[in-house]
Amino acid sequence: MTALNWALLSTARINGALIPPLKASERNVLYGVASRDQAKADAFAALNGIPKAYGTYEAMLADPDVHVVYVPLPNHLHAEWSIRALQAGKHVLCEKPLAITLGEVDAMITAAQATGRVLMEAFMYRHHAQTLKVQELVQSGALGELRLIKGAFSFNLKNDNDVRLVRAYGGGSLWDVGCYPVSYCRTLAGAPVAEVYGQKVAGRDGVDEIFTGELRFANGVVAQFDSGFALPGRWYMEIVGSEGTLSIPEPYKPGIHNRVTLTREGGSEIVEIPGGELYAGEVENMADAILTGAATRVSLADSRANVATLLGLYRSADVGAPVVL
Ligand SMILES: NC(=O)c1ccc[n+]([C@@H]2O[C@H](COP(=O)([O-])OP(=O)(O)OC[C@H]3O[C@@H](n4cnc5c(N)ncnc54)[C@H](OP(=O)(O)O)[C@@H]3O)[C@@H](O)[C@H]2O)c1
């Protein structure tokens, strides 16, 4: 097999991000879209030039010509539909967070292992050249010894009917956007998270509309972050070592031209990082994993540890005390 047929499981808004890289790819084909409503699937397919439209998710999974399924459902449905897709013999790229309980994550990992299919969480920023360069700078000692990481991701969520405000659907700012700074800190820290402390401001349907968190890693690195649905648009990461600071103004959605600032004694330098289409990396990494057996850049162990950290933070906010992981 040299080309992989992809199907989008639902007509989610975020599909719009996957469509250009799938269409541009030589090894991937945008083949189908499924919806709970045939008319919706037909309209989405017509608008986006997708050959096949399915009126149920099951019909898409039953199509032997579909090789890879993209799961961009509300968070509480990630596990169920990823597992159903894996059991139907499909490879799966599932949106973040991989799932909202560790039981679900473990069932997903078991299904991937049992079927021998590739399953990866769609943390798109992990594949981008800027993230790889930041990792390289930190690992090469450009900041001295890594000590402290700070980050944020917030915006004002004005639509009261958004699924991200439904508690039972895995709503909340930590699940939705706080997962990014947590993932970023974990990617750089160089050790597992040992302890977490979280505080939340509950809003609509009791979901956290503001979350602040602290992480302590097993190697002594500490991190602070916040996320929000009731704050202005803010996103940044700051990486602080014994000898320098790296400021990243667009950590989660880098693009073609990227600039990070490295400040050390004696001054600051702008590091220019040429990049590419943000969502192409995860699409091509899936193709590498499926067609050549390469490792996925976001491993299932990594995704499991991210979900465990997020759950620890929620538990800490509920009990009002630090939680040891
Ligand atoms: N990586 C990124 O950059 C990024 C950005 C945004 C969102 N996301 C993630 O992508 C996922 C989807 O986010 P989104 O904002 O694109 O979602 P959305 O627009 O709300 O779409 C979700 C889709 O799920 C389907 N669905 C099935 N059961 C549903 C239910 N009970 N309630 C509502 N919808 C249901 C619907 O499709 P049908 O009606 O067609 O069946 C709906 O269009 C989330 O996990 C989110 O965290 C990732």
mmCIF file of C-alpha atoms and ligand atoms in Angstrom:
data_model
loop_
_atom_site.group_PDB
_atom_site.id
_atom_site.type_symbol
_atom_site.label_atom_id
_atom_site.label_comp_id
_atom_site.label_asym_id
_atom_site.label_seq_id
_atom_site.Cartn_x
_atom_site.Cartn_y
_atom_site.Cartn_z
ATOM 1 C CA MET A 1 0.000 0.000 0.000
ATOM 2 C CA THR A 2 1.462 3.381 -0.944
ATOM 3 C CA ALA A 3 -1.480 5.743 -0.378
ATOM 4 C CA LEU A 4 -3.696 5.831 2.698
ATOM 5 C CA ASN A 5 -7.388 6.638 2.462
ATOM 6 C CA TRP A 6 -8.459 8.885 5.353
ATOM 7 C CA ALA A 7 -11.983 9.413 6.638
ATOM 8 C CA LEU A 8 -13.093 12.167 8.998
ATOM 9 C CA LEU A 9 -15.332 10.859 11.779
ATOM 10 C CA SER A 10 -17.847 13.743 12.060
ATOM 11 C CA THR A 11 -18.195 17.156 10.495
ATOM 12 C CA ALA A 12 -16.302 18.878 13.341
ATOM 13 C CA ARG A 13 -14.931 22.401 12.832
ATOM 14 C CA ILE A 14 -11.361 21.222 13.381
ATOM 15 C CA ASN A 15 -11.631 19.055 10.237
ATOM 16 C CA GLY A 16 -10.845 22.286 8.397
ATOM 17 C CA ALA A 17 -7.268 22.092 9.723
ATOM 18 C CA LEU A 18 -6.661 18.546 8.445
ATOM 19 C CA ILE A 19 -8.113 18.990 4.980
ATOM 20 C CA PRO A 20 -5.299 21.080 3.367
ATOM 21 C CA PRO A 21 -2.423 18.801 4.500
ATOM 22 C CA LEU A 22 -4.369 15.678 3.533
ATOM 23 C CA LYS A 23 -5.041 17.115 0.085
ATOM 24 C CA ALA A 24 -1.432 18.206 -0.342
ATOM 25 C CA SER A 25 0.071 14.894 0.789
ATOM 26 C CA GLU A 26 1.462 12.344 -1.668
ATOM 27 C CA ARG A 27 0.892 9.391 0.657
ATOM 28 C CA ASN A 28 -2.491 10.367 2.096
ATOM 29 C CA VAL A 29 -5.867 10.743 0.398
ATOM 30 C CA LEU A 30 -8.859 12.610 1.791
ATOM 31 C CA TYR A 31 -11.373 9.889 0.997
ATOM 32 C CA GLY A 32 -14.465 10.217 3.199
ATOM 33 C CA VAL A 33 -16.449 12.025 5.854
ATOM 34 C CA ALA A 34 -19.039 10.543 8.206
ATOM 35 C CA SER A 35 -21.773 12.300 10.136
ATOM 36 C CA ARG A 36 -24.734 11.239 12.241
ATOM 37 C CA ASP A 37 -26.773 12.917 9.529
ATOM 38 C CA GLN A 38 -26.446 11.945 5.843
ATOM 39 C CA ALA A 39 -27.417 15.418 4.594
ATOM 40 C CA LYS A 40 -24.728 16.991 6.782
ATOM 41 C CA ALA A 41 -22.125 14.522 5.517
ATOM 42 C CA ASP A 42 -23.188 15.144 1.892
ATOM 43 C CA ALA A 43 -22.983 18.927 2.310
ATOM 44 C CA PHE A 44 -19.573 18.718 4.023
ATOM 45 C CA ALA A 45 -18.257 16.382 1.325
ATOM 46 C CA ALA A 46 -19.522 18.616 -1.484
ATOM 47 C CA LEU A 47 -18.066 21.752 0.106
ATOM 48 C CA ASN A 48 -14.659 20.165 0.616
ATOM 49 C CA GLY A 49 -14.373 17.962 -2.476
ATOM 50 C CA ILE A 50 -14.457 14.677 -0.515
ATOM 51 C CA PRO A 51 -15.458 11.629 -2.617
ATOM 52 C CA LYS A 52 -17.403 9.602 -0.007
ATOM 53 C CA ALA A 53 -20.049 10.736 2.497
ATOM 54 C CA TYR A 54 -21.515 8.378 5.105
ATOM 55 C CA GLY A 55 -24.750 8.977 7.058
ATOM 56 C CA THR A 56 -23.531 7.033 10.115
ATOM 57 C CA TYR A 57 -20.158 6.556 11.730
ATOM 58 C CA GLU A 58 -20.728 2.787 11.561
ATOM 59 C CA ALA A 59 -21.145 2.886 7.761
ATOM 60 C CA MET A 60 -17.758 4.553 7.407
ATOM 61 C CA LEU A 61 -16.080 2.027 9.702
ATOM 62 C CA ALA A 62 -17.567 -0.799 7.629
ATOM 63 C CA ASP A 63 -15.941 0.497 4.426
ATOM 64 C CA PRO A 64 -12.843 -1.652 3.750
ATOM 65 C CA ASP A 65 -11.345 1.110 1.585
ATOM 66 C CA VAL A 66 -10.909 3.410 4.601
ATOM 67 C CA HIS A 67 -7.449 2.929 6.129
ATOM 68 C CA VAL A 68 -7.117 5.813 8.596
ATOM 69 C CA VAL A 69 -9.791 7.482 10.708
ATOM 70 C CA TYR A 70 -9.480 10.972 12.206
ATOM 71 C CA VAL A 71 -11.489 11.260 15.457
ATOM 72 C CA PRO A 72 -12.411 14.917 16.200
ATOM 73 C CA LEU A 73 -15.395 14.230 18.462
ATOM 74 C CA PRO A 74 -16.258 15.866 21.803
ATOM 75 C CA ASN A 75 -13.779 14.602 24.390
ATOM 76 C CA HIS A 76 -16.050 12.026 26.069
ATOM 77 C CA LEU A 77 -16.440 10.147 22.761
ATOM 78 C CA HIS A 78 -12.734 9.858 21.853
ATOM 79 C CA ALA A 79 -12.240 6.478 23.525
ATOM 80 C CA GLU A 80 -15.397 4.772 22.295
ATOM 81 C CA TRP A 81 -14.962 5.719 18.640
ATOM 82 C CA SER A 82 -11.201 5.271 18.527
ATOM 83 C CA ILE A 83 -11.642 1.746 19.880
ATOM 84 C CA ARG A 84 -14.454 0.993 17.431
ATOM 85 C CA ALA A 85 -12.280 2.252 14.567
ATOM 86 C CA LEU A 86 -9.260 0.214 15.696
ATOM 87 C CA GLN A 87 -11.438 -2.890 16.028
ATOM 88 C CA ALA A 88 -12.707 -2.271 12.487
ATOM 89 C CA GLY A 89 -9.073 -2.485 11.363
ATOM 90 C CA LYS A 90 -8.437 1.238 10.929
ATOM 91 C CA HIS A 91 -5.475 3.299 12.064
ATOM 92 C CA VAL A 92 -6.562 6.246 14.227
ATOM 93 C CA LEU A 93 -5.466 9.839 14.713
ATOM 94 C CA CYS A 94 -7.499 10.984 17.747
ATOM 95 C CA GLU A 95 -7.857 14.570 18.899
ATOM 96 C CA LYS A 96 -6.499 15.795 22.223
ATOM 97 C CA PRO A 97 -7.036 14.932 25.012
ATOM 98 C CA LEU A 98 -6.713 11.265 24.080
ATOM 99 C CA ALA A 99 -9.481 10.499 26.596
ATOM 100 C CA ILE A 100 -10.780 11.781 29.918
ATOM 101 C CA THR A 101 -10.159 8.792 32.219
ATOM 102 C CA LEU A 102 -7.146 6.506 32.540
ATOM 103 C CA GLY A 103 -9.476 3.513 32.165
ATOM 104 C CA GLU A 104 -10.445 4.800 28.714
ATOM 105 C CA VAL A 105 -6.821 5.486 27.766
ATOM 106 C CA ASP A 106 -5.805 1.973 28.822
ATOM 107 C CA ALA A 107 -8.656 0.439 26.810
ATOM 108 C CA MET A 108 -7.514 2.439 23.757
ATOM 109 C CA ILE A 109 -3.913 1.272 24.174
ATOM 110 C CA THR A 110 -5.091 -2.332 24.578
ATOM 111 C CA ALA A 111 -7.185 -2.040 21.398
ATOM 112 C CA ALA A 112 -4.237 -0.620 19.432
ATOM 113 C CA GLN A 113 -1.946 -3.392 20.649
ATOM 114 C CA ALA A 114 -4.520 -6.135 20.015
ATOM 115 C CA THR A 115 -5.262 -4.974 16.467
ATOM 116 C CA GLY A 116 -1.707 -3.963 15.553
ATOM 117 C CA ARG A 117 -3.000 -0.621 14.299
ATOM 118 C CA VAL A 118 -1.434 2.814 14.831
ATOM 119 C CA LEU A 119 -3.126 5.116 17.349
ATOM 120 C CA MET A 120 -1.806 8.628 18.009
ATOM 121 C CA GLU A 121 -3.100 11.682 19.874
ATOM 122 C CA ALA A 122 -3.312 14.720 17.578
ATOM 123 C CA PHE A 123 -0.970 17.118 19.401
ATOM 124 C CA MET A 124 -0.068 18.847 16.157
ATOM 125 C CA TYR A 125 2.447 21.291 17.667
ATOM 126 C CA ARG A 126 4.755 18.401 18.641
ATOM 127 C CA HIS A 127 5.627 17.754 14.975
ATOM 128 C CA HIS A 128 6.434 21.327 14.008
ATOM 129 C CA ALA A 129 9.996 22.533 13.360
ATOM 130 C CA GLN A 130 9.718 25.215 16.055
ATOM 131 C CA THR A 131 8.951 22.646 18.769
ATOM 132 C CA LEU A 132 11.776 20.396 17.582
ATOM 133 C CA LYS A 133 14.186 23.380 17.657
ATOM 134 C CA VAL A 134 13.065 24.375 21.165
ATOM 135 C CA GLN A 135 13.670 20.793 22.343
ATOM 136 C CA GLU A 136 17.111 20.866 20.732
ATOM 137 C CA LEU A 137 18.018 24.221 22.351
ATOM 138 C CA VAL A 138 16.974 22.998 25.809
ATOM 139 C CA GLN A 139 18.704 19.608 25.453
ATOM 140 C CA SER A 140 21.915 21.168 24.110
ATOM 141 C CA GLY A 141 22.239 23.320 27.236
ATOM 142 C CA ALA A 142 21.638 26.671 25.516
ATOM 143 C CA LEU A 143 19.802 27.786 28.684
ATOM 144 C CA GLY A 144 22.198 26.111 31.119
ATOM 145 C CA GLU A 145 20.431 23.694 33.453
ATOM 146 C CA LEU A 146 16.644 23.676 32.973
ATOM 147 C CA ARG A 147 14.931 25.063 36.100
ATOM 148 C CA LEU A 148 11.475 26.584 35.466
ATOM 149 C CA ILE A 149 8.819 26.449 32.745
ATOM 150 C CA LYS A 150 5.844 28.810 32.429
ATOM 151 C CA GLY A 151 2.993 28.781 29.981
ATOM 152 C CA ALA A 152 -0.558 29.827 29.259
ATOM 153 C CA PHE A 153 -3.376 29.235 26.794
ATOM 154 C CA SER A 154 -6.635 31.126 27.214
ATOM 155 C CA PHE A 155 -9.436 32.746 25.254
ATOM 156 C CA ASN A 156 -12.961 34.005 25.794
ATOM 157 C CA LEU A 157 -15.480 31.273 24.950
ATOM 158 C CA LYS A 158 -18.604 33.268 24.183
ATOM 159 C CA ASN A 159 -20.924 30.555 22.779
ATOM 160 C CA ASP A 160 -22.905 29.175 25.711
ATOM 161 C CA ASN A 161 -23.898 26.119 23.626
ATOM 162 C CA ASP A 162 -20.320 24.986 22.954
ATOM 163 C CA VAL A 163 -19.684 21.317 23.856
ATOM 164 C CA ARG A 164 -16.565 22.461 25.710
ATOM 165 C CA LEU A 165 -18.888 23.880 28.364
ATOM 166 C CA VAL A 166 -20.659 20.559 28.979
ATOM 167 C CA ARG A 167 -19.180 18.909 32.042
ATOM 168 C CA ALA A 168 -20.312 15.386 31.080
ATOM 169 C CA TYR A 169 -18.595 15.756 27.686
ATOM 170 C CA GLY A 170 -15.164 16.408 29.174
ATOM 171 C CA GLY A 171 -15.696 20.163 29.109
ATOM 172 C CA GLY A 172 -13.402 22.639 30.812
ATOM 173 C CA SER A 173 -10.443 24.813 29.944
ATOM 174 C CA LEU A 174 -7.823 22.425 31.325
ATOM 175 C CA TRP A 175 -9.009 19.582 29.084
ATOM 176 C CA ASP A 176 -9.420 21.888 26.097
ATOM 177 C CA VAL A 177 -6.429 24.253 26.134
ATOM 178 C CA GLY A 178 -4.558 23.693 29.423
ATOM 179 C CA CYS A 179 -3.547 20.322 27.984
ATOM 180 C CA TYR A 180 -1.141 22.234 25.678
ATOM 181 C CA PRO A 181 1.081 23.973 28.262
ATOM 182 C CA VAL A 182 1.012 20.785 30.365
ATOM 183 C CA SER A 183 2.117 18.756 27.352
ATOM 184 C CA TYR A 184 4.762 21.357 26.446
ATOM 185 C CA CYS A 185 6.211 21.357 29.988
ATOM 186 C CA ARG A 186 6.292 17.554 30.044
ATOM 187 C CA THR A 187 7.950 17.403 26.624
ATOM 188 C CA LEU A 188 10.818 19.600 27.823
ATOM 189 C CA ALA A 189 11.228 18.712 31.502
ATOM 190 C CA GLY A 190 13.313 15.580 30.996
ATOM 191 C CA ALA A 191 11.673 13.680 33.879
ATOM 192 C CA PRO A 192 8.191 12.498 34.864
ATOM 193 C CA VAL A 193 5.769 14.716 36.794
ATOM 194 C CA ALA A 194 6.081 13.939 40.518
ATOM 195 C CA GLU A 195 3.479 16.252 42.055
ATOM 196 C CA VAL A 196 0.809 18.699 40.903
ATOM 197 C CA TYR A 197 -1.260 21.487 42.448
ATOM 198 C CA GLY A 198 -4.273 23.007 40.746
ATOM 199 C CA GLN A 199 -6.876 25.686 41.363
ATOM 200 C CA LYS A 200 -9.984 26.294 39.325
ATOM 201 C CA VAL A 201 -12.667 28.892 38.885
ATOM 202 C CA ALA A 202 -15.859 27.027 37.968
ATOM 203 C CA GLY A 203 -18.317 28.630 35.565
ATOM 204 C CA ARG A 204 -21.008 27.463 33.187
ATOM 205 C CA ASP A 205 -22.192 23.901 33.992
ATOM 206 C CA GLY A 206 -19.534 23.797 36.714
ATOM 207 C CA VAL A 207 -16.647 23.424 34.245
ATOM 208 C CA ASP A 208 -13.341 25.125 34.984
ATOM 209 C CA GLU A 209 -13.409 28.397 33.066
ATOM 210 C CA ILE A 210 -10.060 29.352 34.600
ATOM 211 C CA PHE A 211 -7.450 26.866 35.771
ATOM 212 C CA THR A 212 -4.020 27.517 37.259
ATOM 213 C CA GLY A 213 -1.564 24.728 37.867
ATOM 214 C CA GLU A 214 1.861 23.921 39.197
ATOM 215 C CA LEU A 215 3.922 20.868 38.320
ATOM 216 C CA ARG A 216 6.993 19.539 40.093
ATOM 217 C CA PHE A 217 9.068 17.096 38.074
ATOM 218 C CA ALA A 218 11.140 14.235 39.492
ATOM 219 C CA ASN A 219 14.389 16.020 38.509
ATOM 220 C CA GLY A 220 13.491 19.213 40.417
ATOM 221 C CA VAL A 221 12.244 21.235 37.424
ATOM 222 C CA VAL A 222 9.106 23.207 38.341
ATOM 223 C CA ALA A 223 6.375 24.602 36.087
ATOM 224 C CA GLN A 224 3.432 26.990 36.319
ATOM 225 C CA PHE A 225 0.654 27.449 33.792
ATOM 226 C CA ASP A 226 -2.877 28.703 33.361
ATOM 227 C CA SER A 227 -5.721 28.072 30.966
ATOM 228 C CA GLY A 228 -9.027 29.796 30.494
ATOM 229 C CA PHE A 229 -12.346 30.222 28.709
ATOM 230 C CA ALA A 230 -13.037 33.494 30.538
ATOM 231 C CA LEU A 231 -9.802 35.336 29.851
ATOM 232 C CA PRO A 232 -8.531 37.243 26.818
ATOM 233 C CA GLY A 233 -6.650 35.399 24.086
ATOM 234 C CA ARG A 234 -3.204 34.596 25.510
ATOM 235 C CA TRP A 235 -0.670 31.936 24.539
ATOM 236 C CA TYR A 236 3.016 31.710 25.339
ATOM 237 C CA MET A 237 5.685 29.486 26.829
ATOM 238 C CA GLU A 238 8.756 30.682 28.711
ATOM 239 C CA ILE A 239 11.564 28.233 29.391
ATOM 240 C CA VAL A 240 14.042 29.279 32.081
ATOM 241 C CA GLY A 241 17.409 27.681 32.724
ATOM 242 C CA SER A 242 20.286 28.564 35.026
ATOM 243 C CA GLU A 243 21.904 30.684 32.287
ATOM 244 C CA GLY A 244 19.110 31.895 30.069
ATOM 245 C CA THR A 245 15.473 32.259 29.105
ATOM 246 C CA LEU A 246 13.692 31.194 25.945
ATOM 247 C CA SER A 247 10.473 33.068 25.118
ATOM 248 C CA ILE A 248 8.085 31.443 22.672
ATOM 249 C CA PRO A 249 5.218 33.705 21.592
ATOM 250 C CA GLU A 250 3.426 31.119 19.396
ATOM 251 C CA PRO A 251 4.137 27.770 21.067
ATOM 252 C CA TYR A 252 1.017 25.805 20.100
ATOM 253 C CA LYS A 253 0.183 27.158 16.659
ATOM 254 C CA PRO A 254 3.486 27.982 14.984
ATOM 255 C CA GLY A 255 3.448 28.580 11.251
ATOM 256 C CA ILE A 256 5.758 29.261 8.326
ATOM 257 C CA HIS A 257 7.881 32.072 9.873
ATOM 258 C CA ASN A 258 8.632 31.702 13.567
ATOM 259 C CA ARG A 259 10.733 33.660 16.031
ATOM 260 C CA VAL A 260 11.713 32.750 19.568
ATOM 261 C CA THR A 261 13.869 34.945 21.807
ATOM 262 C CA LEU A 262 16.894 33.588 23.639
ATOM 263 C CA THR A 263 18.059 35.878 26.454
ATOM 264 C CA ARG A 264 21.350 35.240 28.215
ATOM 265 C CA GLU A 265 23.749 37.410 30.166
ATOM 266 C CA GLY A 266 24.920 39.991 27.674
ATOM 267 C CA GLY A 267 21.764 40.269 25.638
ATOM 268 C CA SER A 268 18.959 38.779 23.630
ATOM 269 C CA GLU A 269 19.027 37.051 20.291
ATOM 270 C CA ILE A 270 16.108 36.308 18.001
ATOM 271 C CA VAL A 271 16.193 32.753 16.705
ATOM 272 C CA GLU A 272 14.388 32.483 13.346
ATOM 273 C CA ILE A 273 12.859 29.065 12.723
ATOM 274 C CA PRO A 274 11.473 28.320 9.274
ATOM 275 C CA GLY A 275 8.420 26.103 9.670
ATOM 276 C CA GLY A 276 5.665 24.555 7.641
ATOM 277 C CA GLU A 277 1.955 23.859 7.568
ATOM 278 C CA LEU A 278 1.065 23.166 11.225
ATOM 279 C CA TYR A 279 -1.145 20.098 10.749
ATOM 280 C CA ALA A 280 0.974 18.422 8.053
ATOM 281 C CA GLY A 281 3.371 16.959 10.615
ATOM 282 C CA GLU A 282 0.867 14.689 12.336
ATOM 283 C CA VAL A 283 -0.580 13.534 9.011
ATOM 284 C CA GLU A 284 2.867 12.614 7.653
ATOM 285 C CA ASN A 285 3.951 11.054 10.952
ATOM 286 C CA MET A 286 0.869 8.791 10.796
ATOM 287 C CA ALA A 287 1.842 7.775 7.256
ATOM 288 C CA ASP A 288 5.422 7.067 8.389
ATOM 289 C CA ALA A 289 4.169 4.927 11.265
ATOM 290 C CA ILE A 290 1.677 3.004 9.119
ATOM 291 C CA LEU A 291 3.746 2.580 5.956
ATOM 292 C CA THR A 292 7.271 2.217 7.371
ATOM 293 C CA GLY A 293 6.713 1.131 10.975
ATOM 294 C CA ALA A 294 8.365 4.296 12.334
ATOM 295 C CA ALA A 295 7.514 5.334 15.881
ATOM 296 C CA THR A 296 4.831 7.952 16.326
ATOM 297 C CA ARG A 297 6.286 11.213 17.614
ATOM 298 C CA VAL A 298 3.591 11.311 20.328
ATOM 299 C CA SER A 299 3.715 7.891 21.976
ATOM 300 C CA LEU A 300 0.780 6.322 23.786
ATOM 301 C CA ALA A 301 2.836 6.278 27.009
ATOM 302 C CA ASP A 302 3.316 10.027 26.618
ATOM 303 C CA SER A 303 -0.404 10.599 26.009
ATOM 304 C CA ARG A 304 -1.274 8.441 29.018
ATOM 305 C CA ALA A 305 1.104 10.482 31.216
ATOM 306 C CA ASN A 306 -0.462 13.727 29.950
ATOM 307 C CA VAL A 307 -3.972 12.544 30.792
ATOM 308 C CA ALA A 308 -2.732 11.333 34.215
ATOM 309 C CA THR A 309 -1.255 14.791 34.875
ATOM 310 C CA LEU A 310 -4.487 16.557 33.861
ATOM 311 C CA LEU A 311 -6.532 14.228 36.078
ATOM 312 C CA GLY A 312 -4.116 14.848 38.970
ATOM 313 C CA LEU A 313 -4.551 18.597 38.497
ATOM 314 C CA TYR A 314 -8.353 18.291 38.527
ATOM 315 C CA ARG A 315 -8.168 16.109 41.654
ATOM 316 C CA SER A 316 -5.889 18.629 43.350
ATOM 317 C CA ALA A 317 -8.287 21.482 42.548
ATOM 318 C CA ASP A 318 -11.170 19.434 43.984
ATOM 319 C CA VAL A 319 -9.422 18.523 47.251
ATOM 320 C CA GLY A 320 -7.543 21.820 47.635
ATOM 321 C CA ALA A 321 -4.166 20.169 48.174
ATOM 322 C CA PRO A 322 -1.180 18.976 46.125
ATOM 323 C CA VAL A 323 -1.492 15.529 44.565
ATOM 324 C CA VAL A 324 1.427 13.129 44.187
ATOM 325 C CA LEU A 325 1.329 11.300 40.845
HETATM 326 N N1 LIG B 1 -5.693 20.141 17.566
HETATM 327 C C1 LIG B 1 -6.368 21.260 17.448
HETATM 328 O O1 LIG B 1 -5.860 22.279 16.967
HETATM 329 C C2 LIG B 1 -7.804 21.305 17.896
HETATM 330 C C3 LIG B 1 -8.550 22.478 17.696
HETATM 331 C C4 LIG B 1 -9.917 22.454 18.039
HETATM 332 C C5 LIG B 1 -10.474 21.316 18.607
HETATM 333 N N2 LIG B 1 -9.704 20.213 18.831
HETATM 334 C C6 LIG B 1 -10.275 18.989 19.414
HETATM 335 O O2 LIG B 1 -11.113 18.416 18.411
HETATM 336 C C7 LIG B 1 -12.279 17.861 18.982
HETATM 337 C C8 LIG B 1 -13.489 18.473 18.288
HETATM 338 O O3 LIG B 1 -13.498 19.869 18.479
HETATM 339 P P1 LIG B 1 -14.388 20.824 17.540
HETATM 340 O O4 LIG B 1 -14.413 22.155 18.218
HETATM 341 O O5 LIG B 1 -13.938 20.742 16.136
HETATM 342 O O6 LIG B 1 -15.826 20.119 17.712
HETATM 343 P P2 LIG B 1 -17.239 20.474 17.051
HETATM 344 O O7 LIG B 1 -17.102 21.468 15.957
HETATM 345 O O8 LIG B 1 -18.147 20.759 18.196
HETATM 346 O O9 LIG B 1 -17.602 19.101 16.345
HETATM 347 C C9 LIG B 1 -17.736 17.909 17.025
HETATM 348 C C10 LIG B 1 -18.529 16.970 16.100
HETATM 349 O O10 LIG B 1 -18.754 15.774 16.817
HETATM 350 C C11 LIG B 1 -19.952 15.187 16.337
HETATM 351 N N3 LIG B 1 -20.719 14.739 17.509
HETATM 352 C C12 LIG B 1 -20.981 13.455 17.810
HETATM 353 N N4 LIG B 1 -21.663 13.359 18.946
HETATM 354 C C13 LIG B 1 -21.848 14.624 19.388
HETATM 355 C C14 LIG B 1 -22.502 15.166 20.511
HETATM 356 N N5 LIG B 1 -23.093 14.396 21.443
HETATM 357 N N6 LIG B 1 -22.508 16.494 20.662
HETATM 358 C C15 LIG B 1 -21.901 17.303 19.759
HETATM 359 N N7 LIG B 1 -21.258 16.835 18.674
HETATM 360 C C16 LIG B 1 -21.232 15.498 18.486
HETATM 361 C C17 LIG B 1 -20.684 16.225 15.490
HETATM 362 O O11 LIG B 1 -20.546 15.814 14.135
HETATM 363 P P3 LIG B 1 -21.737 15.184 13.256
HETATM 364 O O12 LIG B 1 -22.978 15.964 13.622
HETATM 365 O O13 LIG B 1 -21.285 15.401 11.872
HETATM 366 O O14 LIG B 1 -21.851 13.726 13.613
HETATM 367 C C18 LIG B 1 -19.881 17.493 15.691
HETATM 368 O O15 LIG B 1 -19.794 18.262 14.520
HETATM 369 C C19 LIG B 1 -12.172 18.114 20.489
HETATM 370 O O16 LIG B 1 -11.667 16.956 21.118
HETATM 371 C C20 LIG B 1 -11.150 19.237 20.622
HETATM 372 O O17 LIG B 1 -10.388 19.138 21.823
HETATM 373 C C21 LIG B 1 -8.388 20.196 18.465
#
